[in-house]
CSV table of C-alpha atoms in Angstrom, one decimal:
chain,number,residue,atom,x,y,z
A,26,LEU,CA,76.4,106.7,52.5
A,27,ARG,CA,77.4,104.5,55.4
A,28,GLY,CA,79.4,102.2,53.1
A,29,ALA,CA,81.0,105.1,51.3
A,30,LEU,CA,82.3,106.7,54.5
A,31,ARG,CA,85.2,104.4,55.0
A,32,PRO,CA,88.4,105.4,56.8
A,33,GLU,CA,90.6,107.9,54.8
A,34,ALA,CA,87.8,108.6,52.3
A,35,ARG,CA,87.9,112.2,51.1
A,36,VAL,CA,84.5,113.8,51.9
A,37,VAL,CA,83.3,117.2,50.6
A,38,VAL,CA,80.2,118.5,52.2
A,39,VAL,CA,78.5,121.3,50.4
A,40,GLY,CA,76.6,123.5,52.9
A,41,ALA,CA,77.5,124.4,56.5
A,42,GLY,CA,74.1,124.4,58.0
A,43,PHE,CA,73.2,122.1,60.9
A,44,VAL,CA,72.7,119.0,58.7
A,45,GLY,CA,76.0,119.7,56.8
A,46,CYS,CA,77.9,120.1,60.0
A,47,GLU,CA,76.3,117.0,61.6
A,48,VAL,CA,77.2,114.8,58.6
A,49,ALA,CA,80.8,116.3,58.5
A,50,ALA,CA,81.2,115.5,62.2
A,51,THR,CA,80.0,111.9,61.7
A,52,ALA,CA,82.3,111.4,58.7
A,53,LEU,CA,85.3,112.7,60.7
A,54,ARG,CA,84.6,110.3,63.5
A,55,LEU,CA,84.5,107.4,61.0
A,56,GLY,CA,88.0,108.3,60.0
A,57,CYS,CA,87.3,110.4,56.8
A,58,ARG,CA,89.1,113.5,55.7
A,59,VAL,CA,86.4,116.1,55.6
A,60,SER,CA,86.0,119.5,53.9
A,61,ILE,CA,83.0,121.8,54.1
A,62,VAL,CA,82.2,124.3,51.3
A,63,GLU,CA,79.9,127.1,52.3
A,64,PRO,CA,79.2,130.2,50.1
A,65,ALA,CA,77.6,132.3,52.9
A,66,GLY,CA,80.3,132.4,55.5
A,67,ALA,CA,80.8,130.8,59.0
A,68,PRO,CA,78.8,127.6,59.7
A,69,MET,CA,75.2,127.9,60.9
A,70,SER,CA,75.5,131.7,61.0
A,71,ARG,CA,71.9,132.3,60.0
A,72,VAL,CA,70.7,130.8,63.2
A,73,LEU,CA,73.7,131.2,65.6
A,74,GLY,CA,74.8,134.7,64.6
A,75,ALA,CA,78.2,135.7,63.5
A,76,GLN,CA,80.1,135.5,66.8
A,77,LEU,CA,79.0,132.0,67.8
A,78,ALA,CA,79.2,130.7,64.2
A,79,ARG,CA,82.8,131.7,64.0
A,80,ALA,CA,83.5,130.1,67.4
A,81,VAL,CA,81.9,126.9,66.2
A,82,GLN,CA,84.0,127.0,63.0
A,83,ARG,CA,87.2,127.4,65.0
A,84,HIS,CA,86.2,124.5,67.3
A,85,HIS,CA,85.5,122.2,64.4
A,86,GLU,CA,88.7,123.2,62.6
A,87,ARG,CA,90.7,122.1,65.6
A,88,THR,CA,89.2,118.7,65.3
A,89,GLY,CA,90.4,118.4,61.7
A,90,ILE,CA,87.4,119.6,59.6
A,91,ARG,CA,88.5,122.0,56.8
A,92,PHE,CA,86.2,124.9,55.9
A,93,HIS,CA,86.1,126.8,52.6
A,94,THR,CA,83.8,129.6,53.4
A,95,GLY,CA,82.7,132.3,50.9
A,96,ARG,CA,83.3,129.8,48.1
A,97,CYS,CA,80.9,128.0,45.7
A,98,VAL,CA,81.2,124.7,43.8
A,99,ALA,CA,82.2,125.4,40.2
A,100,GLY,CA,82.3,121.8,39.0
A,101,ILE,CA,82.4,118.1,40.1
A,102,LEU,CA,85.1,116.0,38.4
A,103,GLY,CA,85.1,112.3,37.6
A,104,ARG,CA,83.6,109.9,35.1
A,105,GLU,CA,82.1,106.8,36.7
A,106,HIS,CA,82.9,108.1,40.2
A,107,VAL,CA,83.6,111.5,41.7
A,108,SER,CA,87.3,112.3,41.9
A,109,ALA,CA,87.4,116.0,42.8
A,110,VAL,CA,85.4,119.2,43.4
A,111,ASP,CA,86.4,122.5,41.8
A,112,LEU,CA,85.7,125.7,43.7
A,113,ASP,CA,85.0,129.1,42.2
A,114,ASP,CA,88.4,130.5,43.3
A,115,GLY,CA,90.4,127.8,41.4
A,116,THR,CA,90.9,125.5,44.4
A,117,THR,CA,90.5,121.8,43.6
A,118,LEU,CA,89.5,119.4,46.5
A,119,GLY,CA,90.1,115.7,46.0
A,120,ALA,CA,86.9,113.9,46.7
A,121,ASP,CA,85.6,110.3,47.0
A,122,VAL,CA,82.2,111.4,48.3
A,123,VAL,CA,80.3,114.6,47.8
A,124,ILE,CA,77.3,115.3,50.1
A,125,GLU,CA,74.9,118.1,49.3
A,126,ALA,CA,73.3,119.8,52.4
A,127,VAL,CA,71.9,122.9,50.8
A,128,GLY,CA,68.4,123.0,52.2
A,129,SER,CA,65.1,121.8,50.8
A,130,LEU,CA,62.1,122.9,48.8
A,131,PRO,CA,58.5,122.1,49.7
A,132,ASN,CA,56.9,119.4,47.6
A,133,THR,CA,53.9,121.1,46.3
A,134,GLU,CA,54.0,120.1,42.6
A,135,TRP,CA,51.1,117.6,43.1
A,136,LEU,CA,48.9,120.4,44.2
A,137,ALA,CA,49.5,122.6,41.1
A,138,GLY,CA,46.3,123.3,39.3
A,139,ASN,CA,44.1,123.6,42.3
A,140,PRO,CA,42.5,127.1,42.0
A,141,GLY,CA,42.8,129.3,45.0
A,142,LEU,CA,45.8,127.7,46.7
A,143,ASP,CA,48.8,129.9,47.3
A,144,LEU,CA,51.8,127.6,46.7
A,145,GLY,CA,54.4,130.4,46.7
A,146,ASP,CA,56.4,128.7,49.5
A,147,GLY,CA,54.6,125.7,50.7
A,148,VAL,CA,50.8,126.0,51.3
A,149,LEU,CA,49.7,129.3,52.7
A,150,CYS,CA,47.4,128.8,55.8
A,151,ASP,CA,45.9,130.8,58.5
A,152,ASN,CA,46.6,130.2,62.2
A,153,LEU,CA,44.1,127.3,62.3
A,154,LEU,CA,46.1,125.6,59.5
A,155,ARG,CA,43.2,126.1,57.0
A,156,ALA,CA,44.6,126.5,53.5
A,157,ALA,CA,43.9,129.9,52.0
A,158,GLY,CA,41.5,129.8,49.1
A,159,ALA,CA,40.2,126.3,49.8
A,160,ASP,CA,37.2,125.0,51.8
A,161,ARG,CA,37.9,122.2,54.3
A,162,VAL,CA,41.5,121.8,53.3
A,163,VAL,CA,44.3,122.0,55.9
A,164,ALA,CA,48.1,121.6,55.6
A,165,VAL,CA,50.6,120.3,58.2
A,166,GLY,CA,54.3,119.8,58.6
A,167,ASP,CA,57.1,121.4,56.7
A,168,VAL,CA,54.8,122.3,53.8
A,169,ALA,CA,52.4,124.5,55.9
A,170,ARG,CA,53.1,128.2,55.9
A,171,PHE,CA,51.3,129.8,58.8
A,172,PRO,CA,51.6,132.8,61.1
A,173,ASN,CA,52.7,132.2,64.7
A,174,PRO,CA,51.6,134.9,67.1
A,175,LEU,CA,54.6,134.2,69.3
A,176,PHE,CA,56.6,136.2,66.8
A,177,ASP,CA,54.3,138.2,64.4
A,178,ASP,CA,51.6,137.7,61.8
A,179,LEU,CA,53.9,136.8,58.9
A,180,PRO,CA,53.2,133.2,57.6
A,181,ARG,CA,56.4,131.0,57.6
A,182,ARG,CA,57.2,127.4,57.1
A,183,VAL,CA,59.1,125.7,60.0
A,184,GLU,CA,61.1,122.6,59.3
A,185,HIS,CA,61.9,121.6,62.9
A,186,TRP,CA,61.2,118.1,64.1
A,187,SER,CA,58.3,119.0,66.4
A,188,ILE,CA,56.2,120.9,63.9
A,189,PRO,CA,54.6,118.0,62.0
A,190,ALA,CA,53.0,116.7,65.2
A,191,ASP,CA,52.1,120.1,66.5
A,192,THR,CA,50.5,121.2,63.3
A,193,ALA,CA,48.7,117.9,62.8
A,194,LYS,CA,47.0,118.2,66.2
A,195,ARG,CA,45.9,121.8,65.4
A,196,ALA,CA,44.7,120.8,61.9
A,197,ALA,CA,42.8,117.8,63.3
A,198,ALA,CA,41.0,120.0,65.8
A,199,THR,CA,40.1,122.5,63.0
A,200,LEU,CA,38.7,119.8,60.8
A,201,THR,CA,36.8,118.1,63.6
A,202,ALA,CA,35.1,121.4,64.5
A,203,GLN,CA,34.2,122.1,60.8
A,204,LEU,CA,32.7,118.6,60.4
A,205,ALA,CA,30.6,119.1,63.5
A,206,GLY,CA,29.3,122.4,62.3
A,207,ARG,CA,31.2,124.4,65.0
A,208,GLU,CA,33.6,127.2,64.9
A,209,PRO,CA,37.2,126.1,65.5
A,210,ASP,CA,38.8,126.9,68.8
A,211,PRO,CA,40.0,130.5,68.5
A,212,THR,CA,42.9,130.1,70.9
A,213,PRO,CA,46.0,131.2,69.1
A,214,PHE,CA,48.2,128.4,67.8
A,215,THR,CA,51.7,129.2,69.1
A,216,PRO,CA,54.0,126.2,68.8
A,217,ILE,CA,57.6,126.8,70.0
A,218,PRO,CA,60.0,125.8,67.3
A,219,SER,CA,62.8,123.7,68.8
A,220,PHE,CA,65.7,121.5,67.7
A,221,TRP,CA,68.9,120.0,68.8
A,222,SER,CA,72.1,119.1,67.0
A,223,ASP,CA,75.0,116.8,68.1
A,224,GLN,CA,78.3,117.6,66.4
A,225,LEU,CA,81.3,115.7,67.8
A,226,ASP,CA,81.7,117.0,71.4
A,227,LEU,CA,79.1,119.8,71.0
A,228,ARG,CA,75.4,119.6,71.7
A,229,PHE,CA,73.2,122.5,70.5
A,230,GLN,CA,69.7,123.1,71.8
A,231,SER,CA,67.5,125.9,70.4
A,232,PHE,CA,64.1,127.3,71.3
A,233,GLY,CA,62.2,129.8,69.3
A,234,SER,CA,63.3,131.4,66.1
A,235,PRO,CA,66.9,132.8,66.5
A,236,ALA,CA,67.1,133.5,62.8
A,237,LEU,CA,64.6,136.3,63.2
A,238,ALA,CA,66.9,138.2,65.6
A,239,ASP,CA,68.7,141.5,65.0
A,240,GLU,CA,70.6,141.2,68.2
A,241,VAL,CA,72.4,138.4,70.1
A,242,ARG,CA,73.2,138.6,73.8
A,243,LEU,CA,75.7,136.2,75.4
A,244,HIS,CA,74.7,135.3,78.9
A,245,GLU,CA,76.9,132.5,80.0
A,246,GLY,CA,80.2,131.0,78.9
A,247,ASP,CA,83.0,131.9,76.6
A,248,PRO,CA,82.7,131.4,72.8
A,249,ASP,CA,86.4,130.4,72.7
A,250,HIS,CA,85.7,127.5,75.2
A,251,LEU,CA,82.4,126.0,73.9
A,252,LEU,CA,82.9,122.7,75.7
A,253,GLY,CA,82.3,124.5,79.0
A,254,GLY,CA,78.9,125.6,78.0
A,255,VAL,CA,77.4,128.7,76.3
A,256,LEU,CA,74.0,130.4,76.5
A,257,ALA,CA,72.8,133.1,74.1
A,258,THR,CA,69.5,134.8,73.7
A,259,TYR,CA,68.2,136.3,70.4
A,260,HIS,CA,66.2,139.5,70.2
A,261,ARG,CA,64.3,141.4,67.5
A,262,ARG,CA,63.5,145.0,68.3
A,263,SER,CA,64.5,144.1,71.9
A,264,GLU,CA,61.9,141.3,72.1
A,265,HIS,CA,63.1,137.8,72.9
A,266,VAL,CA,62.6,135.5,69.9
A,267,GLY,CA,65.0,132.7,70.6
A,268,THR,CA,67.5,130.9,72.8
A,269,VAL,CA,70.5,128.8,71.9
A,270,ALA,CA,72.4,126.7,74.4
A,271,ILE,CA,75.6,124.8,73.7
A,272,ASN,CA,76.8,122.0,76.0
A,273,LEU,CA,74.5,122.9,78.9
A,274,PRO,CA,73.2,120.0,81.0
A,275,PRO,CA,69.8,118.5,80.3
A,276,ALA,CA,68.2,120.0,83.4
A,277,ARG,CA,69.4,123.4,82.5
A,278,GLN,CA,68.0,123.0,79.0
A,279,ARG,CA,64.5,122.2,80.4
A,280,GLU,CA,64.8,125.4,82.5
A,281,LEU,CA,65.6,127.4,79.4
A,282,ARG,CA,62.5,126.0,77.5
A,283,GLU,CA,60.3,127.0,80.4
A,284,ALA,CA,61.9,130.4,80.7
A,285,PHE,CA,61.4,131.0,76.9
A,286,THR,CA,57.7,130.1,77.2
A,287,ALA,CA,57.3,132.5,80.1
A,288,LEU,CA,59.0,135.4,78.2
A,289,THR,CA,57.1,135.1,74.8
A,290,PRO,CA,54.2,137.5,74.3
A,291,ALA,CA,51.5,134.9,73.7
A,292,ALA,CA,52.5,132.7,76.7
């Protein structure tokens, strides 16, 4: 990909999530002409919410990234090399590089055929990371679907960078206790999902699970001036479930993580 992102290359990124926007930003800085195709609407809206997502789109458009929202790819043209991308509204985008950033699926095929395992979306586990329906089997990382009492009792997979290490520590403690003939530590496992994203002159920092929210509250800053810093909190049935900061200084970000920990029910 590095070699393909040469100056003036026409790059079409399919998907406007965080990875898609990061790749688009890097390609733009390398001198490429960049378009993003996103069927669902404004970029990163599932996490950011509609208001901030539209603000981010406007900011990125001012830098030169072109968005085609509400559109799907109908076809990719070219023989030995891609030459264009057709969209479902009849638009044709010239393209030298096409990058898919449309999410991922858990790799559970190798576990098929093991009776008792629930592989509906990753590996279903309890809060101790024990795989449902199997004795002395644990799952960790992106593939583990487990309940987090910080939010509710619904098992979910979490693909953020910190989860593999957090779940591995918990799973190791569970296995160690089992091998020693002891009951595992009953303390609830409540990792705080977190991530950051650097896109051109914007730095995003998130704590919790903003995608669970039914309400977004803007506390600091102006969405039309993201460079000056924005802080939003995310709430579900009035309970705080996530925080997103854009362009706030590192010391402020540390304060926000500590504040989120203090506000969550299991803290």
